[in-house]
XYZ file of C-alpha atoms in Angstrom:
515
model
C 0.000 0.000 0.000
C 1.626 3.333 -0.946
C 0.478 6.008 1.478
C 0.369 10.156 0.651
C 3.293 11.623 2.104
C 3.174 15.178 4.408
C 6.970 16.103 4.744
C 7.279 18.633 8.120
C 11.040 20.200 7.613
C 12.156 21.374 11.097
C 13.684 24.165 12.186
C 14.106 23.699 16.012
C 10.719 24.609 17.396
C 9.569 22.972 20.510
C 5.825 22.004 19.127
C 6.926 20.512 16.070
C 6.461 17.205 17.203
C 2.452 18.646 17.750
C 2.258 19.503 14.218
C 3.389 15.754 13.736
C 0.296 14.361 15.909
C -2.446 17.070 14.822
C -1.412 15.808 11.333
C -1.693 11.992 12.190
C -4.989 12.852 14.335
C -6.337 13.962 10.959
C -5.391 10.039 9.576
C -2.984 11.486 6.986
C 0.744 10.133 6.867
C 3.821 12.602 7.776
C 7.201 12.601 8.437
C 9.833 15.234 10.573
C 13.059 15.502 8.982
C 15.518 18.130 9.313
C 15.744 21.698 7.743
C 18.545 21.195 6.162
C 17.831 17.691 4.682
C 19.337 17.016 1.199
C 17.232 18.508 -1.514
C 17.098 14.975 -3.449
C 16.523 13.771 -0.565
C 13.311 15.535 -0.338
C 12.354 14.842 -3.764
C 12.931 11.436 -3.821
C 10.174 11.225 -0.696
C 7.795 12.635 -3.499
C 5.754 14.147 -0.662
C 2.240 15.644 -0.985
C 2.806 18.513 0.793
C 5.421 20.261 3.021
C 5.152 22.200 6.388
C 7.747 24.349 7.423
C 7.915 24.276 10.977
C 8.539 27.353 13.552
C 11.860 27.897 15.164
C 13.682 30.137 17.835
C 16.164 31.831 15.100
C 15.477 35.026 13.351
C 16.266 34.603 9.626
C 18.157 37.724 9.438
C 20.900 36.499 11.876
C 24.104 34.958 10.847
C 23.924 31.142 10.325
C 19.893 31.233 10.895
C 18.644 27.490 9.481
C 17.542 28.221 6.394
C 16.863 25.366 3.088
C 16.976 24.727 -0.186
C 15.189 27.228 -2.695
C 14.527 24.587 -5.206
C 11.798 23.296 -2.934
C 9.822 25.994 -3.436
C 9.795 24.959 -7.389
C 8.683 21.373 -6.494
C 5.278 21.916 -7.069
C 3.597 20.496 -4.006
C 1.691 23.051 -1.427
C 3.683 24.494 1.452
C 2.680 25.491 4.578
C 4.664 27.976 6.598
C 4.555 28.259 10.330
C 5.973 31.349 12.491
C 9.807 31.389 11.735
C 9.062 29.100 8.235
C 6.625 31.648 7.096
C 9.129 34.504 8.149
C 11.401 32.030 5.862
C 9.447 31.421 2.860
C 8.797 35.532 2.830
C 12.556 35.745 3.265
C 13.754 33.297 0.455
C 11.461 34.147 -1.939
C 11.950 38.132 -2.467
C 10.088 39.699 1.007
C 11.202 41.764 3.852
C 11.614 40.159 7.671
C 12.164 42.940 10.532
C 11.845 42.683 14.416
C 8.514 44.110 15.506
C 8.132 46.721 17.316
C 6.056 44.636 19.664
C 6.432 41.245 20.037
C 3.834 39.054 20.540
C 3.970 35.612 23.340
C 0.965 34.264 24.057
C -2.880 34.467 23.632
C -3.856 36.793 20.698
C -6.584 37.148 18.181
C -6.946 36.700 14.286
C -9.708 38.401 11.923
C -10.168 36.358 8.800
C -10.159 38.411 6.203
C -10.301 36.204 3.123
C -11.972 32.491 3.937
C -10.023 30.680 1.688
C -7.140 28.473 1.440
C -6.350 27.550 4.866
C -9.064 29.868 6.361
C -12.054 27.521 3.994
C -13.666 26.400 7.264
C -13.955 29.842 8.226
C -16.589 32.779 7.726
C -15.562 36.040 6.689
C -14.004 38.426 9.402
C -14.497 35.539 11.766
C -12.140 36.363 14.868
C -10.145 33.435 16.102
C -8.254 33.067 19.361
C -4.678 31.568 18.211
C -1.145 31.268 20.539
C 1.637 33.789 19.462
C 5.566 33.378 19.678
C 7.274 35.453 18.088
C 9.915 38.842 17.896
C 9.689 39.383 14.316
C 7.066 40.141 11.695
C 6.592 40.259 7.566
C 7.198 43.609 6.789
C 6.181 43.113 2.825
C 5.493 39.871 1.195
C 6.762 38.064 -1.803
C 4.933 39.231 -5.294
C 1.823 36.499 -5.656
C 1.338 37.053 -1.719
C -1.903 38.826 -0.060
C -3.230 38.732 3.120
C -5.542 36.504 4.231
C -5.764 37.066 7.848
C -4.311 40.070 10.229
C -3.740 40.592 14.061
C -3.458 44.182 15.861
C 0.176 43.917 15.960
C 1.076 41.968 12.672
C -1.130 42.756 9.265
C 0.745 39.760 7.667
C -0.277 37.278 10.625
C -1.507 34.828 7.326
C -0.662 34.839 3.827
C -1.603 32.931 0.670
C -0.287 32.804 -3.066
C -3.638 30.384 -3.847
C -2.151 29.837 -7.337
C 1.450 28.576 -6.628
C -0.422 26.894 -2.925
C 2.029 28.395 -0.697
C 0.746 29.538 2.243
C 1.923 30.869 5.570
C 0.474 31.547 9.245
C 2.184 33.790 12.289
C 0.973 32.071 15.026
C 0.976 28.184 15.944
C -2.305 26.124 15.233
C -0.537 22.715 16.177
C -0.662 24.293 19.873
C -4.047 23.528 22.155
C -4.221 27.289 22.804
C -4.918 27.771 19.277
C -8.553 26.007 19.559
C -9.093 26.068 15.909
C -5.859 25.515 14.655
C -6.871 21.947 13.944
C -9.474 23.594 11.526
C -6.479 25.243 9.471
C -4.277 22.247 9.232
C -7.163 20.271 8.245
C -7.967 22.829 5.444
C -4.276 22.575 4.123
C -5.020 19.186 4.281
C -7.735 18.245 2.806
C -8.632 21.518 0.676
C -5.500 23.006 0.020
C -3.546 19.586 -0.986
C -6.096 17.655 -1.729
C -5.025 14.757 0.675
C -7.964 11.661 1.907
C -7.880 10.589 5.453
C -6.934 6.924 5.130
C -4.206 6.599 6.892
C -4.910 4.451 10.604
C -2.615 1.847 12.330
C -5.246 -0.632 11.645
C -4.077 -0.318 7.706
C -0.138 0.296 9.372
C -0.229 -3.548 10.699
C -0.887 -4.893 7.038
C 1.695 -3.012 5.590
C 3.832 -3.306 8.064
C 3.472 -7.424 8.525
C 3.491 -7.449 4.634
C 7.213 -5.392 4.874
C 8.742 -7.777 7.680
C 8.029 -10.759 5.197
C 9.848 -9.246 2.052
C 12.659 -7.969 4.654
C 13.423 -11.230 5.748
C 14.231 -13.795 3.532
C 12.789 -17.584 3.732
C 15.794 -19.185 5.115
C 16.575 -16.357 7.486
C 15.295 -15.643 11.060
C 14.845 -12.757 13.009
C 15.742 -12.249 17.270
C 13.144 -9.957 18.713
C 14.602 -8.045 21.967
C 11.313 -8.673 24.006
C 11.366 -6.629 27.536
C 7.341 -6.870 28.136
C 6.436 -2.869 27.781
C 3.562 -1.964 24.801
C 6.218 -1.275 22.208
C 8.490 -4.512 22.556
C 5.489 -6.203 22.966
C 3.583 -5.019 19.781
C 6.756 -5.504 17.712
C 6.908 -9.267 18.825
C 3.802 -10.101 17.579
C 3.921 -8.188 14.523
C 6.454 -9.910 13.856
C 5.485 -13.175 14.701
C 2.135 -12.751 12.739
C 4.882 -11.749 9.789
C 7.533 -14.980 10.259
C 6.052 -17.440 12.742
C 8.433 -20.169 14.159
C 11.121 -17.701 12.235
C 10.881 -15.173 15.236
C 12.623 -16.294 18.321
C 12.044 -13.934 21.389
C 14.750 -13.087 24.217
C 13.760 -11.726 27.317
C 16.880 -10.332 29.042
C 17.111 -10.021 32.431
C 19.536 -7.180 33.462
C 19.353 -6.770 36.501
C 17.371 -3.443 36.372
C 13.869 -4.581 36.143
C 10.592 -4.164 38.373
C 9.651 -6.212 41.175
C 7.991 -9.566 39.825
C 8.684 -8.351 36.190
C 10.848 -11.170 35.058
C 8.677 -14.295 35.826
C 5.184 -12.337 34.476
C 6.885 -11.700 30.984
C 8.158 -15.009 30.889
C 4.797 -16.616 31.807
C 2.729 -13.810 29.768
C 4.339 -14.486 26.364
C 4.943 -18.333 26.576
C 1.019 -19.106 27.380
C -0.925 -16.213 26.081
C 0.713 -15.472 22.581
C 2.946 -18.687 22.266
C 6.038 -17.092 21.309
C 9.329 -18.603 21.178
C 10.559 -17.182 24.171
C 14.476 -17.507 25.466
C 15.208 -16.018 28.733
C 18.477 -15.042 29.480
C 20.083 -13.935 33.089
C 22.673 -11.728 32.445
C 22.140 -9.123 36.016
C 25.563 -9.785 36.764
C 26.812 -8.891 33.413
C 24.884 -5.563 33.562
C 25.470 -4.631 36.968
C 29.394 -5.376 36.506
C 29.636 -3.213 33.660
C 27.584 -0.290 35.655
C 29.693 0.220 38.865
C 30.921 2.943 39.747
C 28.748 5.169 36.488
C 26.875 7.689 37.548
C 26.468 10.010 34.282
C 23.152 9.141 32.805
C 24.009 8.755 29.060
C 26.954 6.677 30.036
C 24.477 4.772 31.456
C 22.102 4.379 28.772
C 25.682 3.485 26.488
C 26.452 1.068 28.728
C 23.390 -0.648 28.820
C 22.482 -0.768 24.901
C 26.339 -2.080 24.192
C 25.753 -4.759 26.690
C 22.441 -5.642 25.454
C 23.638 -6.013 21.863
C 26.409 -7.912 23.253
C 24.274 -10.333 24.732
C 21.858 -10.528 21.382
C 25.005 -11.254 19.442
C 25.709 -14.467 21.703
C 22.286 -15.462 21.857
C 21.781 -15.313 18.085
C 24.987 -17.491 17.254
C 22.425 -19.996 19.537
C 19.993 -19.236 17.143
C 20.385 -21.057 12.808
C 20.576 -18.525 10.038
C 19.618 -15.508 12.253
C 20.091 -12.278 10.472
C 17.786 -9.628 12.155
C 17.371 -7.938 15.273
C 13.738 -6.789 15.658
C 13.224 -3.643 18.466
C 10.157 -1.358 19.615
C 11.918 1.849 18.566
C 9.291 4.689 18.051
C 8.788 7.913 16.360
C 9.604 9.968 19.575
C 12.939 7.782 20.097
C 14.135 8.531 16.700
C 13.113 12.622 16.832
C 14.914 13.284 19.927
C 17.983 11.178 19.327
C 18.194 13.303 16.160
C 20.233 15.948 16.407
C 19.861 18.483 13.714
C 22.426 20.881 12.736
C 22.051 24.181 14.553
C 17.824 24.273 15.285
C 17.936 21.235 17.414
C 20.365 19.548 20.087
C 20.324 15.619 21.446
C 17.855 15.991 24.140
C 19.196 12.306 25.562
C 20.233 9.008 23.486
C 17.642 6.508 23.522
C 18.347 2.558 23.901
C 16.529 1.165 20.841
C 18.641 4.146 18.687
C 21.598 5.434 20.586
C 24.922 3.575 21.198
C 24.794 0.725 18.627
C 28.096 -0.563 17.670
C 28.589 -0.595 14.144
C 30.043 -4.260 14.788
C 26.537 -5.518 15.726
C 25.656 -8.364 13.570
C 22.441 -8.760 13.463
C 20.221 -6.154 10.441
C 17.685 -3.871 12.484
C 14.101 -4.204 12.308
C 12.265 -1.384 13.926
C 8.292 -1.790 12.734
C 7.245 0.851 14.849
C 9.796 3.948 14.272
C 6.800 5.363 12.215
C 4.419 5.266 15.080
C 3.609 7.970 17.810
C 2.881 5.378 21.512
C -1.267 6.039 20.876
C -0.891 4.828 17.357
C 0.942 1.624 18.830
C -2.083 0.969 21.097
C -3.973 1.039 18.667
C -2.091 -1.006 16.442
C -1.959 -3.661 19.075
C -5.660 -3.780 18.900
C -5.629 -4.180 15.546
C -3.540 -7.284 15.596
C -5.764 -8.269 18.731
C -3.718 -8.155 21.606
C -5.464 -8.097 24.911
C -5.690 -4.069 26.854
C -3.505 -4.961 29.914
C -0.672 -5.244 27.654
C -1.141 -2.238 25.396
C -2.707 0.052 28.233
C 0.613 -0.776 30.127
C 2.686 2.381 31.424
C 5.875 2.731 29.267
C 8.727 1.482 31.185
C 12.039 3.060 30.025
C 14.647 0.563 27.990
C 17.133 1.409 30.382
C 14.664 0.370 32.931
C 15.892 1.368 36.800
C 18.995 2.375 36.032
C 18.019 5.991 35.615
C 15.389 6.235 38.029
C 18.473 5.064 40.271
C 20.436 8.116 40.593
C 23.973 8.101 40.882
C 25.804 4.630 41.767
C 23.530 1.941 40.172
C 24.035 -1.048 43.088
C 22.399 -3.920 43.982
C 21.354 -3.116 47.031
C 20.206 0.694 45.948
C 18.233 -1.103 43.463
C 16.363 -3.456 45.794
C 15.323 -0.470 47.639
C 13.945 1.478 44.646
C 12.195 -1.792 43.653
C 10.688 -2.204 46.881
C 9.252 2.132 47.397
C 8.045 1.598 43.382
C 5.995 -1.276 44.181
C 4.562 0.346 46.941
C 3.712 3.679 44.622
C 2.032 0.984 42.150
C 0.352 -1.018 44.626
C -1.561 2.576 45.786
C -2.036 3.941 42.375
C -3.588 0.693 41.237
C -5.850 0.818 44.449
C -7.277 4.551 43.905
C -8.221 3.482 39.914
C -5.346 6.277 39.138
C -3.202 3.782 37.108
C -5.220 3.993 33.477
C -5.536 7.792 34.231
C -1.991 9.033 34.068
C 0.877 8.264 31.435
C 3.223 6.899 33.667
C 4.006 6.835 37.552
C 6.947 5.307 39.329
C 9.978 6.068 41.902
C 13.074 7.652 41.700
C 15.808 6.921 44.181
C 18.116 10.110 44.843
C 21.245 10.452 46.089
C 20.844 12.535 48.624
C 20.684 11.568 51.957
C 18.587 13.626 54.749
C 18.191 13.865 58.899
C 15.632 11.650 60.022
C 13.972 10.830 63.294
C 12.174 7.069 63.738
C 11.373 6.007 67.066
C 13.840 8.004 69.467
C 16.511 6.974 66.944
C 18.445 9.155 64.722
C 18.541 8.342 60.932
C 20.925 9.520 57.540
C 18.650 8.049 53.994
C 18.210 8.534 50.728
C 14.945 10.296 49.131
C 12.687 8.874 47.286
C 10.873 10.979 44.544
C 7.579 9.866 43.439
C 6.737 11.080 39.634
C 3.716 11.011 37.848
C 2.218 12.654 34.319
C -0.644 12.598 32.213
C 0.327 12.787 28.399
C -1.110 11.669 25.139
C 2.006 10.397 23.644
C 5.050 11.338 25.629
C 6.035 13.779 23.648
C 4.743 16.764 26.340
C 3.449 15.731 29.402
C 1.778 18.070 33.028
C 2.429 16.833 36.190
C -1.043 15.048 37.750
C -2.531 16.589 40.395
C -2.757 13.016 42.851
C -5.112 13.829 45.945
C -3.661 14.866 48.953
C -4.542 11.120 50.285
C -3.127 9.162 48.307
C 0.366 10.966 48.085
C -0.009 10.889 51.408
C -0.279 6.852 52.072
C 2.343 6.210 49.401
C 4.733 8.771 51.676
C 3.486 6.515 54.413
C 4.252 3.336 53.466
C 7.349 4.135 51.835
C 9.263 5.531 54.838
C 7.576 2.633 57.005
C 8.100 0.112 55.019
C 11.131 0.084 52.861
C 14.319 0.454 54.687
C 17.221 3.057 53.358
C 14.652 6.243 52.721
C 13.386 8.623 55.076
C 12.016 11.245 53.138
C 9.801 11.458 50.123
C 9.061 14.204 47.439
C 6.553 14.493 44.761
C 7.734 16.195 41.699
C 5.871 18.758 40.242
C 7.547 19.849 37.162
C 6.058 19.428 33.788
C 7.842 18.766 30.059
C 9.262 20.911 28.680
C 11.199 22.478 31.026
C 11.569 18.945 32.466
C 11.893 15.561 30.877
C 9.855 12.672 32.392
C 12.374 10.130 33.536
C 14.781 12.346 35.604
C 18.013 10.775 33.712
């Protein structure tokens, strides 16, 4: 099945990512590459449309991302958004300045022409969209008029209908923009022409149908199965793809929840009948972690050992040639770095640290897929909802919710305080209402007082966040009570912390693992 392509070039804005998912929402295809992507590159995508995404730069500053002119000329509509509609004005013959009034926040838009982007809109409707930005059009390319205007910006949206370019100030990926879902849409479907008939249901054909031609008859594939919703959904994809060809293996590292080893093993072997292989290697991980305490050493470590181990257990294994993995589409964006708009926000373990001497071909069926589009994928291929409703668990697992020293005995106490913090969250029905909620042991050590006795622990930091797909996520607001029992418990029960913190922060600023 060939699907319609949306190509979103990036220029370092935070919300691109939400441009991604209000595109996807809409059941049309895209992809996020880079600004400054090859311009065959681009072509050879053959895309259906492009969106230029916002950015922090001004494109009158030296070394300001900028791209190729030539894909202006490809013939495809473009959509510019805040810094690449400043662009597109820029590159193609108009003036950029910095406004004498910058605009950050809540603002409003008259339509003044309800075409184009605006065709879902009434004449001199006024819209509530979210601003960010220092600069402003100051004139506009010949072919350009305006098509909407705010009090502080009379080029807030632009349109040259004939060649389909079109470009908006403010940000209608963002929620604060409530009918920026209206304009995208209209590019969409209007502008470009595009059909909504792109799901995950018609992702697991394809992608079943793409495992079979990657891997030839006498070859098998090793699936790295660690029991979360993406390792999970990748297994049996795959196994729906090669059958008795797919051998699973479950590695224990050493750095995995309380209980978490025997349910996988038991989960996969009876439910879904895989060819499971368990494999012990804690001591092996554990060795090569002592004494680490930077984070993305860490998360080195642990995805050189792991392909280590995969490249011992698939000499076990006759004609294996593949290495299948959950990576997904937020993995690969922010272990992207892109030349001047964006930095490495962390390395991820399905796509960070690979040795080019692994032996086994990746498989990665998922890297397309946002976590809600896995869900539902997994219910397309008809796996049961306490899998794929599961709270991600990071690759890394414990190791960097274990901060500093990872140890043996630091990790039995964060094993033993997160148990407790799912046991409660289970119990007050909060467990399908947030993203994700678990421990963090810290390495700082407080004054304590228990009995008439004087104690020195660590803290224990209890995180939780409600998010659609990771990508942004707000703290939850747990009641009073319930933080309150988990504190409890915690202190009484698990030896080696004394104190407990709930963090508050949301992402951005924050991340939502704290390593």
């Amino acid at each position: 099945m060939t699907k319609d392509l949306v190509l979103i070039l990036d220029f370092g804005s935070q919300t691109t990512q939400l441009i991604a998912r209000r595109i996807r929402e809409s059941k049309v295809y895209c992809e996020i590459h880079p600004c400054n992507a090859p311009f065959e590159d681009i072509r050879a995508k053959n895309p259906r449309a492009i969106i230029l995404s916002g950015g922090p730069s001004s494109v009158y500053e030296d070394g300001a991302p900028s791209l190729d002119k030539r894909i202006f000329e490809l013939g495809v509509p473009v959509l510019g958004i805040c810094y690449g509609m400043q662009l597109m004005a820029h590159l193609l013959g108009g003036k950029v300045e910095r406004a004498d009034k910058r605009e950050f926040g809540l603002a409003k838009v008259t339509i003044d022409k309800p075409e184009g982007i605006f065709h879902r809109f009434a004449q001199r409707e006024t819209i509530d969209v979210w601003m960010s930005h220092g600069d402003r059009i100051e004139s506009m390319p010949t072919g350009f008029s305006t098509i909407g205007l705010s009090d502080n910006t009379p080029f807030c949206a632009v349109a040259n209908p004939e060649k389909k370019m079109y470009g908006v100030q403010f940000h209608p990926e963002v929620v604060h923009s409530p009918r920026g879902t209206d304009v995208l849409a209209s590019f969409l479907f209007e502008v470009a022409g595009l059909e909504p008939t792109w799901t995950p249901g018609s992702f697991t054909d394809e992608a079943i149908q793409i495992v079979r031609d990657t891997v030839k008859p006498d070859e098998h594939a090793i699936c790295g199965l660690s029991g979360g919703v993406d390792s999970s959904v990748a297994a049996v994809l795959c196994h729906k793809a090669l059958g008795d060809r797919l051998t699973c293996i479950f590695v224990d590292n050493g750095l995995l929840r309380q209980g978490e080893f025997e349910q996988v093993v038991n989960t996969f072997r009876e439910t879904f009948h895989l060819n499971l292989v368990p494999v012990d290697a804690r001591e092996r991980f554990l060795s090569a972690l002592k004494g680490v305490t930077d984070p993305e050493q860490k998360r080195k470590i642990i995805g050189k050992v792991f392909i280590d181990v995969f490249d011992e257990e698939a000499a076990k294994v006759q004609n294996a040639a593949h290495l299948v993995q959950g990576t997904l589409y937020p993995d690969v964006i922010e272990s992207v770095s892109f030349k001047g708009p964006s930095a490495v926000i962390k390395s991820h373990h399905n796509v960070g640290g690979l040795p080019e001497r692994m032996k086994l071909k990746l498989i990665e069926p998922l890297r397309e897929l946002f976590k809600d589009e896995v869900r539902a994928a997994g219910e397309a291929l008809g796996m049961p909802r306490d899998i794929l409703y599961r709270q991600p668990f990071p690759g890394p697992g414990l190791a960097i919710r274990c901060l500093g020293e990872v140890t043996p005995e630091r990790l039995e106490v964060l094993r033993a305080a997160d148990h407790i913090v799912s046991e409660e969250i289970r119990g007050a029905g909060f467990y399908d209402k947030v993203w994700q909620s678990f421990c963090v042991l810290l390495p700082v050590r407080s004054v304590g007082v228990m009995g008439d006795a004087r104690t020195y622990e660590e803290t224990c930091a209890i995180r939780a966040v409600s998010s659609i797909d990771g990508m942004t996520a707000d703290w939850a607001p747990l009641p009073y009570e319930l933080l309150g029992r988990m504190s409890n418990r915690i202190i009484n029960e698990v030896r080696g912390i004394n104190r407990v913190v709930y963090d508050i922060s949301s992402k951005p600023p924050a991340t939502i693992e704290w390593e």
